mmCIF file of N, CA, C and O in Angstrom:
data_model
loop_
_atom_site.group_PDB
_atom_site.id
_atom_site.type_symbol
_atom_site.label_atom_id
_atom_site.label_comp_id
_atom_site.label_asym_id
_atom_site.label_seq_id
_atom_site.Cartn_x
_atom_site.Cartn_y
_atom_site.Cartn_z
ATOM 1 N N UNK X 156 4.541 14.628 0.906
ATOM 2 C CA UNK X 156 3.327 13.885 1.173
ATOM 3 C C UNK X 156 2.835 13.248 -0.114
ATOM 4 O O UNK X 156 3.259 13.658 -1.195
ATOM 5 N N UNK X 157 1.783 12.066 -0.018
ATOM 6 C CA UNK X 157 1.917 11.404 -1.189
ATOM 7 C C UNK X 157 0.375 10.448 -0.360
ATOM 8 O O UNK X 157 0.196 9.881 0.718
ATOM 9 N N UNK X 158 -0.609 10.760 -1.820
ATOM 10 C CA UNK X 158 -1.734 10.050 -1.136
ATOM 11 C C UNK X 158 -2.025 9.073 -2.285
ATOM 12 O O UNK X 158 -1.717 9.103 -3.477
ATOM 13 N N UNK X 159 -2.748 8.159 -1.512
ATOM 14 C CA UNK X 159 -2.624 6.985 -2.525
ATOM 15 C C UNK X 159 -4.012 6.101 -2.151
ATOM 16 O O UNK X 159 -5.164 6.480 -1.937
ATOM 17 N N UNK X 160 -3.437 4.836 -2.164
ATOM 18 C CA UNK X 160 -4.942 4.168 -1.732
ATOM 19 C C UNK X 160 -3.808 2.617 -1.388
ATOM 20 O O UNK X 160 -2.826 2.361 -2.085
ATOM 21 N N UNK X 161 -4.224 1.832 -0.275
ATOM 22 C CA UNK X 161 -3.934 0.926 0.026
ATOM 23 C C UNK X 161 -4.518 -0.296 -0.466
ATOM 24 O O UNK X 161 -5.710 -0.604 -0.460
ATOM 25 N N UNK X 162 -3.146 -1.213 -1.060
ATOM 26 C CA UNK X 162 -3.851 -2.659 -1.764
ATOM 27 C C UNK X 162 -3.024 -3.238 -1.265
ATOM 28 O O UNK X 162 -2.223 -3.394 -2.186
ATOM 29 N N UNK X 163 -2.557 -3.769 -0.277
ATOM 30 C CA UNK X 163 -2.332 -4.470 0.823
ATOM 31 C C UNK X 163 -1.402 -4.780 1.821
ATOM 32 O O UNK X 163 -1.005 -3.709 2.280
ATOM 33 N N UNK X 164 -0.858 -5.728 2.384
ATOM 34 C CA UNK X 164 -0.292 -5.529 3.697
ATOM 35 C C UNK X 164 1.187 -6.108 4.251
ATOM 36 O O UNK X 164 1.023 -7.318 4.098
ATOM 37 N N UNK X 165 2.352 -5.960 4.731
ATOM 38 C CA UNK X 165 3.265 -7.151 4.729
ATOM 39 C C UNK X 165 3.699 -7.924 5.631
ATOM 40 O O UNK X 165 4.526 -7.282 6.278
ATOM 41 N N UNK X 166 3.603 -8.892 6.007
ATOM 42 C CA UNK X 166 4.097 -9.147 7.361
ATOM 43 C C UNK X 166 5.729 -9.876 7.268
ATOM 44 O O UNK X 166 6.404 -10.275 6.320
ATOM 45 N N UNK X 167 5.896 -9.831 8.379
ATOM 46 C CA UNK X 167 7.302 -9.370 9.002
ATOM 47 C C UNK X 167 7.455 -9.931 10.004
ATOM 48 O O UNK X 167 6.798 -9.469 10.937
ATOM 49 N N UNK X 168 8.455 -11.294 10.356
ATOM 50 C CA UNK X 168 8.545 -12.200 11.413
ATOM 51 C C UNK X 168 9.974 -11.708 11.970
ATOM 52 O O UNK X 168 10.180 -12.436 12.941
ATOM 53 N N UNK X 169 10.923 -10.935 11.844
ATOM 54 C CA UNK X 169 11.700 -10.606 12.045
ATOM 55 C C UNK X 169 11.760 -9.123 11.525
ATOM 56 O O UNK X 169 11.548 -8.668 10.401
ATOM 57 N N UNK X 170 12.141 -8.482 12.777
ATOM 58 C CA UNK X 170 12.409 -6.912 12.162
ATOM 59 C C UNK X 170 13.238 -6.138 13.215
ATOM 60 O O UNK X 170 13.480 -6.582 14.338
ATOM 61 N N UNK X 171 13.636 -4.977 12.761
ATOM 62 C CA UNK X 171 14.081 -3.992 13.877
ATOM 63 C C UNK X 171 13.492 -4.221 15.023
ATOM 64 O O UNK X 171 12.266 -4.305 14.964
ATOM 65 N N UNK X 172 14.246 -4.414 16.592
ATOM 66 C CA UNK X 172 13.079 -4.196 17.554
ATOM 67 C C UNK X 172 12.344 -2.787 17.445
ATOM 68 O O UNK X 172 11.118 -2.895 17.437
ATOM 69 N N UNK X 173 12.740 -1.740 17.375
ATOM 70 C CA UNK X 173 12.337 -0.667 16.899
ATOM 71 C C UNK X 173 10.577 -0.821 16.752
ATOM 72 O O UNK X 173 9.643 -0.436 17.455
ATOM 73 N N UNK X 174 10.661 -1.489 15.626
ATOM 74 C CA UNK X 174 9.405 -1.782 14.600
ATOM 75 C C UNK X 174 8.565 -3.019 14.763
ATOM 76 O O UNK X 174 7.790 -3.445 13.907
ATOM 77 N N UNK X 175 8.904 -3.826 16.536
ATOM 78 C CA UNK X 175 7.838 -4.516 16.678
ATOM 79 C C UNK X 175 6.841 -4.174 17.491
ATOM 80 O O UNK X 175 6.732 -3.322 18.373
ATOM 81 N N UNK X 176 5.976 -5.158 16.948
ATOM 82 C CA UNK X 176 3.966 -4.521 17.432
ATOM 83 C C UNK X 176 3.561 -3.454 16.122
ATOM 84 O O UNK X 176 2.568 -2.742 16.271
ATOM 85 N N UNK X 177 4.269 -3.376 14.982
ATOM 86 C CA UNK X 177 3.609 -1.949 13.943
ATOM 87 C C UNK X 177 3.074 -2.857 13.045
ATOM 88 O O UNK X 177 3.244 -4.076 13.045
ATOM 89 N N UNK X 178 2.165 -1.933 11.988
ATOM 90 C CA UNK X 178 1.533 -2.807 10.979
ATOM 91 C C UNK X 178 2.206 -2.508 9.990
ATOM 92 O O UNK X 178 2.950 -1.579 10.304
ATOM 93 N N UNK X 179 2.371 -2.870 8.726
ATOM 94 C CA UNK X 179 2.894 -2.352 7.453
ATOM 95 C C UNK X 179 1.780 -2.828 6.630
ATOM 96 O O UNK X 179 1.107 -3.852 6.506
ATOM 97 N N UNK X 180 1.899 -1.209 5.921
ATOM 98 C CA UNK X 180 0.479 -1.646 4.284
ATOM 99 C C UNK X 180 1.583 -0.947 3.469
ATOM 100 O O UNK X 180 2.513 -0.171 3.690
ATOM 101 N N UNK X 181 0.854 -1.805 2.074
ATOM 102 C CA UNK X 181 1.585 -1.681 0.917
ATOM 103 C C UNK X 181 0.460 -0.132 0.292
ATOM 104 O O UNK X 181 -0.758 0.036 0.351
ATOM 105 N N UNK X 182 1.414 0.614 -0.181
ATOM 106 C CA UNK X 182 0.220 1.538 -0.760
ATOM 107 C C UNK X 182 0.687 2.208 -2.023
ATOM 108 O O UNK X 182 1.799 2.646 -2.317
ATOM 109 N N UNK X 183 -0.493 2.176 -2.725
ATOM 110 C CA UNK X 183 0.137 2.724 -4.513
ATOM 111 C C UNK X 183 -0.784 3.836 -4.540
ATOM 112 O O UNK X 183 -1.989 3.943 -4.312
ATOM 113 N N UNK X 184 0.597 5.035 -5.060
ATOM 114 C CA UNK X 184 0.396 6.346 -5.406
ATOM 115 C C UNK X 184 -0.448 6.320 -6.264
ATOM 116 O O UNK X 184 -0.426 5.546 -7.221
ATOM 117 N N UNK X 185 -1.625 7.470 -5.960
ATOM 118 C CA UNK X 185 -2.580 8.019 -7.044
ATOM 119 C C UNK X 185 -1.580 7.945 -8.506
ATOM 120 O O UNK X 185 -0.398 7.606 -8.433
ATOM 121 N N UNK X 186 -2.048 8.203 -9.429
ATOM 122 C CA UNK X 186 -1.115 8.367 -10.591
ATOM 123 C C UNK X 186 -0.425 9.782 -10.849
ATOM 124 O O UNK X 186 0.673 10.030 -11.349
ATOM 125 N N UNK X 187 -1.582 10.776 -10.267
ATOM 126 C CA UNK X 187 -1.270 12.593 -10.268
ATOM 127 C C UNK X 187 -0.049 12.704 -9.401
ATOM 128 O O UNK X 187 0.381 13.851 -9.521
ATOM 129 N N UNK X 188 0.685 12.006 -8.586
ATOM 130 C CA UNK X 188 1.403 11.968 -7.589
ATOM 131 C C UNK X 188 3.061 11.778 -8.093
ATOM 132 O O UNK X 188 4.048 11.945 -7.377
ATOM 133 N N UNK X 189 3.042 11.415 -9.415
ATOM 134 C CA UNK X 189 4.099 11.386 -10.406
ATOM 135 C C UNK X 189 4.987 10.499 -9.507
ATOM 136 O O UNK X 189 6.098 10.877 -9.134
ATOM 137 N N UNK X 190 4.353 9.078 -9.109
ATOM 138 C CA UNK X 190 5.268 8.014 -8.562
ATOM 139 C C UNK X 190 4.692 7.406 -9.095
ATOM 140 O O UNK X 190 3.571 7.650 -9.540
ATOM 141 N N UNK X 191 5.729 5.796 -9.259
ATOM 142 C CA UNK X 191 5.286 4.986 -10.058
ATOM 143 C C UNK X 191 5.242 3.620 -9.181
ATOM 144 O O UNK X 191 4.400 2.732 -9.319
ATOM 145 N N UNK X 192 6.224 3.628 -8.332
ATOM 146 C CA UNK X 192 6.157 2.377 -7.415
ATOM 147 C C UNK X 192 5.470 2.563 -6.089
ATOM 148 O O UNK X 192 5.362 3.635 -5.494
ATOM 149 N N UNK X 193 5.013 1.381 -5.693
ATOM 150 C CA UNK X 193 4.430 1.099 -4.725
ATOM 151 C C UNK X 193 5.441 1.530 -3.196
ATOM 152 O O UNK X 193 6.657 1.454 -3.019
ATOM 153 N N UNK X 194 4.605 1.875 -2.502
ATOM 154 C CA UNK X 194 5.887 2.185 -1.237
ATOM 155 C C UNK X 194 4.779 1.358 -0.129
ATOM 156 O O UNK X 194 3.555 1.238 -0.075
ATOM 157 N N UNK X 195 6.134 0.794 0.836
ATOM 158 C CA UNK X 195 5.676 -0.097 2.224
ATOM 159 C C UNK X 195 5.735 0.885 3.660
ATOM 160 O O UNK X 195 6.770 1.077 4.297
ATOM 161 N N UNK X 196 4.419 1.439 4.002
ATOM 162 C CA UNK X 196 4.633 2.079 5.124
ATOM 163 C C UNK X 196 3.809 1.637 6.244
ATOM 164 O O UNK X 196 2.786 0.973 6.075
ATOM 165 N N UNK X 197 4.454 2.171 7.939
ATOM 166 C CA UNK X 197 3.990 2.071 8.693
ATOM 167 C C UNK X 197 2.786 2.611 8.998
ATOM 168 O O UNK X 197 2.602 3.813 8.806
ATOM 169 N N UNK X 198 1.686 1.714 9.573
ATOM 170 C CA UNK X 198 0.700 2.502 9.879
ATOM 171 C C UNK X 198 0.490 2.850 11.318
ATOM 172 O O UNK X 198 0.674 1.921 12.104
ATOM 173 N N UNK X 199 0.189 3.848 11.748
ATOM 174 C CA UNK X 199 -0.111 3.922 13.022
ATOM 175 C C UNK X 199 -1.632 4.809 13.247
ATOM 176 O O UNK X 199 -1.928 5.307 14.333
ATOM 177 N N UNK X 200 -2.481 4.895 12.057
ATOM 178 C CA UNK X 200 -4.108 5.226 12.140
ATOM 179 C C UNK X 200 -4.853 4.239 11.711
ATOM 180 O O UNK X 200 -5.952 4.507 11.225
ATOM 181 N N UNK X 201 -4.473 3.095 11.790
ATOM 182 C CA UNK X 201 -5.439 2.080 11.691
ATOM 183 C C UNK X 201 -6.141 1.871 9.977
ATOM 184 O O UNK X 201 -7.226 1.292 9.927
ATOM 185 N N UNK X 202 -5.793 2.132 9.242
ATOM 186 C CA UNK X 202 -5.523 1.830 7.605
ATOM 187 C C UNK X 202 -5.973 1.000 7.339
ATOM 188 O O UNK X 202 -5.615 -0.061 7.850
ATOM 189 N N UNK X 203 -6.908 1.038 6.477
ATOM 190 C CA UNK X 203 -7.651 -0.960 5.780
ATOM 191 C C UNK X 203 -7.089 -0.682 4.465
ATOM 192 O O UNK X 203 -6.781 0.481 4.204
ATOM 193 N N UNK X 204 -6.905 -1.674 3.538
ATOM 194 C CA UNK X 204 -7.181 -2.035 2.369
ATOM 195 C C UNK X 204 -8.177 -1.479 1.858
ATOM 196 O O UNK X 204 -9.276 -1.582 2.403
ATOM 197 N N UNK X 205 -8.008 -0.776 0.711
ATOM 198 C CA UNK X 205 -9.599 -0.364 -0.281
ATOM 199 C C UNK X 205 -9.040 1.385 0.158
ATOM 200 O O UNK X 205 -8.911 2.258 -0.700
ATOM 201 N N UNK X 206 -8.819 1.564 1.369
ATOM 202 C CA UNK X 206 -8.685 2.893 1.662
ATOM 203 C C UNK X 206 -7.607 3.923 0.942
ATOM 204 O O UNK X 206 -6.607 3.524 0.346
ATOM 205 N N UNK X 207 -7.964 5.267 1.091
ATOM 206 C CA UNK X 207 -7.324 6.242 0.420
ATOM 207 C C UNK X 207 -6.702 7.000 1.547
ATOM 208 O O UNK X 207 -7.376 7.552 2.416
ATOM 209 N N UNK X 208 -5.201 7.013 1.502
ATOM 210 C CA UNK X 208 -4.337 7.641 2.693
ATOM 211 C C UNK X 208 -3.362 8.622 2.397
ATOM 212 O O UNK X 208 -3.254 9.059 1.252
ATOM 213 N N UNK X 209 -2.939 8.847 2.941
ATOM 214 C CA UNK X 209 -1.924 10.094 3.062
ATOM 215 C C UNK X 209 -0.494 9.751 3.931
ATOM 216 O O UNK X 209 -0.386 9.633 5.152
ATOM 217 N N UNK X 210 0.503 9.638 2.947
ATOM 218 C CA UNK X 210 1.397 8.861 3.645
ATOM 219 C C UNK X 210 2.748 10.070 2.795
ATOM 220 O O UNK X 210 3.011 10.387 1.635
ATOM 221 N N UNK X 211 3.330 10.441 4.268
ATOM 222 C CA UNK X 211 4.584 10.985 4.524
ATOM 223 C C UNK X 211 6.034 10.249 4.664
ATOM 224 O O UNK X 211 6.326 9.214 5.263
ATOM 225 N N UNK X 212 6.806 11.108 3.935
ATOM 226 C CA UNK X 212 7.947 10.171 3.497
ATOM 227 C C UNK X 212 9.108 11.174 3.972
ATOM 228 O O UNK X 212 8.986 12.393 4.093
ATOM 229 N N UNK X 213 10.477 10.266 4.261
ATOM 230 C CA UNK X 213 11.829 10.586 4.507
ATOM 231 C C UNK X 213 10.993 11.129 5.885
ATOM 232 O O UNK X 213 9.870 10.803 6.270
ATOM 233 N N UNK X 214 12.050 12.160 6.530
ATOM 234 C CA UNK X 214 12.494 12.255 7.998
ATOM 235 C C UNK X 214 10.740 12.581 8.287
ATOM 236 O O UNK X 214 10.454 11.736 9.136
ATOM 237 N N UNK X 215 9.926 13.096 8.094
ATOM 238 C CA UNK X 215 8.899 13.533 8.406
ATOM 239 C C UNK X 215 7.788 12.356 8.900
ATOM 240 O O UNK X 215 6.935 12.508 9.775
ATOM 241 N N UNK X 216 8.029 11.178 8.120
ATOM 242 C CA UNK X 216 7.416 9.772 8.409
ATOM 243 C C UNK X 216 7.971 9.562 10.096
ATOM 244 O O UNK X 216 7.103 9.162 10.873
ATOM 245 N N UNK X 217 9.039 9.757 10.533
ATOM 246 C CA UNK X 217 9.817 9.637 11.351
ATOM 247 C C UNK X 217 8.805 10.167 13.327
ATOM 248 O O UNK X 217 8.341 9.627 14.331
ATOM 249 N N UNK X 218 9.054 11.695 12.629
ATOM 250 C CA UNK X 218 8.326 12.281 13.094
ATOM 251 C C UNK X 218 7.173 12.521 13.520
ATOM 252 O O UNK X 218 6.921 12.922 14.656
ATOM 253 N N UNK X 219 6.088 12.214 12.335
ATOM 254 C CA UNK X 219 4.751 11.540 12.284
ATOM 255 C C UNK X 219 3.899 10.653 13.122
ATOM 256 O O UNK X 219 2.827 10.648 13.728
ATOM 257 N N UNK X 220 5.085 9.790 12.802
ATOM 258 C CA UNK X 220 4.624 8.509 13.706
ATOM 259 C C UNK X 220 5.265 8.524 15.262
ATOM 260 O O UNK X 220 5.245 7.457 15.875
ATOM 261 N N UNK X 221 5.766 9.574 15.835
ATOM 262 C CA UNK X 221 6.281 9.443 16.810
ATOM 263 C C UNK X 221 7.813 8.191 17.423
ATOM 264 O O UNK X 221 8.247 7.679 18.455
ATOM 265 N N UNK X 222 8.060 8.244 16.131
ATOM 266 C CA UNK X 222 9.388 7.432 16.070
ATOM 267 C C UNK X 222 10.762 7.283 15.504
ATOM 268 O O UNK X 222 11.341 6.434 14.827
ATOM 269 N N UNK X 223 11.165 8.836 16.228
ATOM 270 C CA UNK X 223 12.147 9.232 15.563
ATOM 271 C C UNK X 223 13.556 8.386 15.842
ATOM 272 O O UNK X 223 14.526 8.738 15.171
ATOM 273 N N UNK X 224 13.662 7.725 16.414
ATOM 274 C CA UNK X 224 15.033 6.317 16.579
ATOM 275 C C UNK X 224 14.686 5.023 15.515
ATOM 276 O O UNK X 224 15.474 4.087 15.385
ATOM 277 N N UNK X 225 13.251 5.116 14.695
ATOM 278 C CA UNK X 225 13.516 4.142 14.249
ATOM 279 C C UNK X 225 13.381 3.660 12.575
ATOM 280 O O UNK X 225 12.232 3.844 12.174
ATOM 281 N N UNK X 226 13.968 3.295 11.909
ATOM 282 C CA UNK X 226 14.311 3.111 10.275
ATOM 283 C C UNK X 226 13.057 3.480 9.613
ATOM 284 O O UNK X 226 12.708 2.672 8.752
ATOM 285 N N UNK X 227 12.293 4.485 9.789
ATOM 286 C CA UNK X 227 10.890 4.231 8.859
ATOM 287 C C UNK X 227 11.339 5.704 7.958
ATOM 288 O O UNK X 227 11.816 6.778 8.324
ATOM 289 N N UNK X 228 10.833 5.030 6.311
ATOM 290 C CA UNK X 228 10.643 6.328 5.433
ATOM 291 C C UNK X 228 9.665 6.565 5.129
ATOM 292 O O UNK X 228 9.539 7.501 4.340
ATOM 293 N N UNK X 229 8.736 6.002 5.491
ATOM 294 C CA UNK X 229 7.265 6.472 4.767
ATOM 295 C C UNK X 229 5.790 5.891 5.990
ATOM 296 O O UNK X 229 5.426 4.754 6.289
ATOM 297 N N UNK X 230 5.480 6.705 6.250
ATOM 298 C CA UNK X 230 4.307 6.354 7.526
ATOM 299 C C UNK X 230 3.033 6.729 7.066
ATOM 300 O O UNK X 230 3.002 7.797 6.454
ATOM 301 N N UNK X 231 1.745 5.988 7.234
ATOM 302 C CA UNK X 231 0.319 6.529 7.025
ATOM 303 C C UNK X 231 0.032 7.319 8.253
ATOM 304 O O UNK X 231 -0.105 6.806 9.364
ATOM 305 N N UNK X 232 -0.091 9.141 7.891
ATOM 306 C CA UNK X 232 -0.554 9.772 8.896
ATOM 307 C C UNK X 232 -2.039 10.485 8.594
ATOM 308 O O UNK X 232 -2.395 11.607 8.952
ATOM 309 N N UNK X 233 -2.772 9.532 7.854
ATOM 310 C CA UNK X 233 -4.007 10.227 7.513
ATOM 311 C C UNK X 233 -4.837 9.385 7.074
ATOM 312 O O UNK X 233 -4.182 8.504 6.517
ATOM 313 N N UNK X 234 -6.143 9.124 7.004
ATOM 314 C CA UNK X 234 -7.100 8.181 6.276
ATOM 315 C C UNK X 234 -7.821 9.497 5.459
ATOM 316 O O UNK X 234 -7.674 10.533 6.108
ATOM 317 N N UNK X 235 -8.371 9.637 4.514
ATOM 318 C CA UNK X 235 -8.544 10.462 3.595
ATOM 319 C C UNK X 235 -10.626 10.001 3.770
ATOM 320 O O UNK X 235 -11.133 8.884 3.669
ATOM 321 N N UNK X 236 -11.119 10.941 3.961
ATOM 322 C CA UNK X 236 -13.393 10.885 3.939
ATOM 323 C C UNK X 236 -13.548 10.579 2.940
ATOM 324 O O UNK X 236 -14.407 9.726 2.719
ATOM 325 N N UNK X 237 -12.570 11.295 1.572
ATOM 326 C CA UNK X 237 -13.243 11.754 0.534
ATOM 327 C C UNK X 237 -12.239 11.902 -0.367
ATOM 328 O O UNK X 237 -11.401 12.731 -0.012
ATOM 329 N N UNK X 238 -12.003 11.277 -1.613
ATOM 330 C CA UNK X 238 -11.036 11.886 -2.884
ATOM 331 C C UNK X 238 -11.313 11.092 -3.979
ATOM 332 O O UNK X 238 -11.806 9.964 -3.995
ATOM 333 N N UNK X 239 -10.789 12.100 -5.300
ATOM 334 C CA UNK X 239 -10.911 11.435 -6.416
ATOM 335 C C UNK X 239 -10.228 11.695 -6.828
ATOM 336 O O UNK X 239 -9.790 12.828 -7.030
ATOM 337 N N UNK X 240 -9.750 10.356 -7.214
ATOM 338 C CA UNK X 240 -8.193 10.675 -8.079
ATOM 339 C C UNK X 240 -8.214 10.997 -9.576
ATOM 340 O O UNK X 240 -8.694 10.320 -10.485
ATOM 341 N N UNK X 241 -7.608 12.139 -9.633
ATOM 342 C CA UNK X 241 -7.815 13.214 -10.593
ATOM 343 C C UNK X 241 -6.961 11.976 -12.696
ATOM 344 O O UNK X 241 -6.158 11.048 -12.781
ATOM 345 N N UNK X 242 -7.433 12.433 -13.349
ATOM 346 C CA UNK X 242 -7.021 11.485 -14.453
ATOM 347 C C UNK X 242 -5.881 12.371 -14.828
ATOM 348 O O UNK X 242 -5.135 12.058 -15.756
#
């Protein structure tokens, strides 16, 4: 798991059928999270920009999102009330 905060979004005119009708946000790991790149995940809780999420990666994203047939490694399964990202 890996929480971060969302700075923005990608769209996608062609994709897996799998993966049409989903949203994709771009979201960058807190820094405490010892990642450095940005990861592109599916959302399926409704995720804005500005927000702080909780996004699950490899087979568990899969799972998460209730879509285990289809190519996703990393899914937003959480919107976060409250956090501060630790220095």
């Amino acid at each position: 798991m890996i929480i971060g905060k969302v700075i923005g979004s990608v769209v996608s005119t062609r994709k897996n059928a799998n993966l049409v009708g989903n949203k994709f946000l771009i979201v960058e790991p807190f820094k405490c999270m010892g990642k450095e790149n940005r990861i592109v995940a599916i959302d399926n809780v409704g995720a804005g920009i500005g927000e702080a999420v909780l996004v699950a990666c490899g087979s568990a994203a899969r799972v998460g999102c209730n879509m285990d047939n289809s190519p996703v490694d990393a899914a937003i399964v959480g919107i976060l009330d409250d956090s501060v990202e630790p220095e």
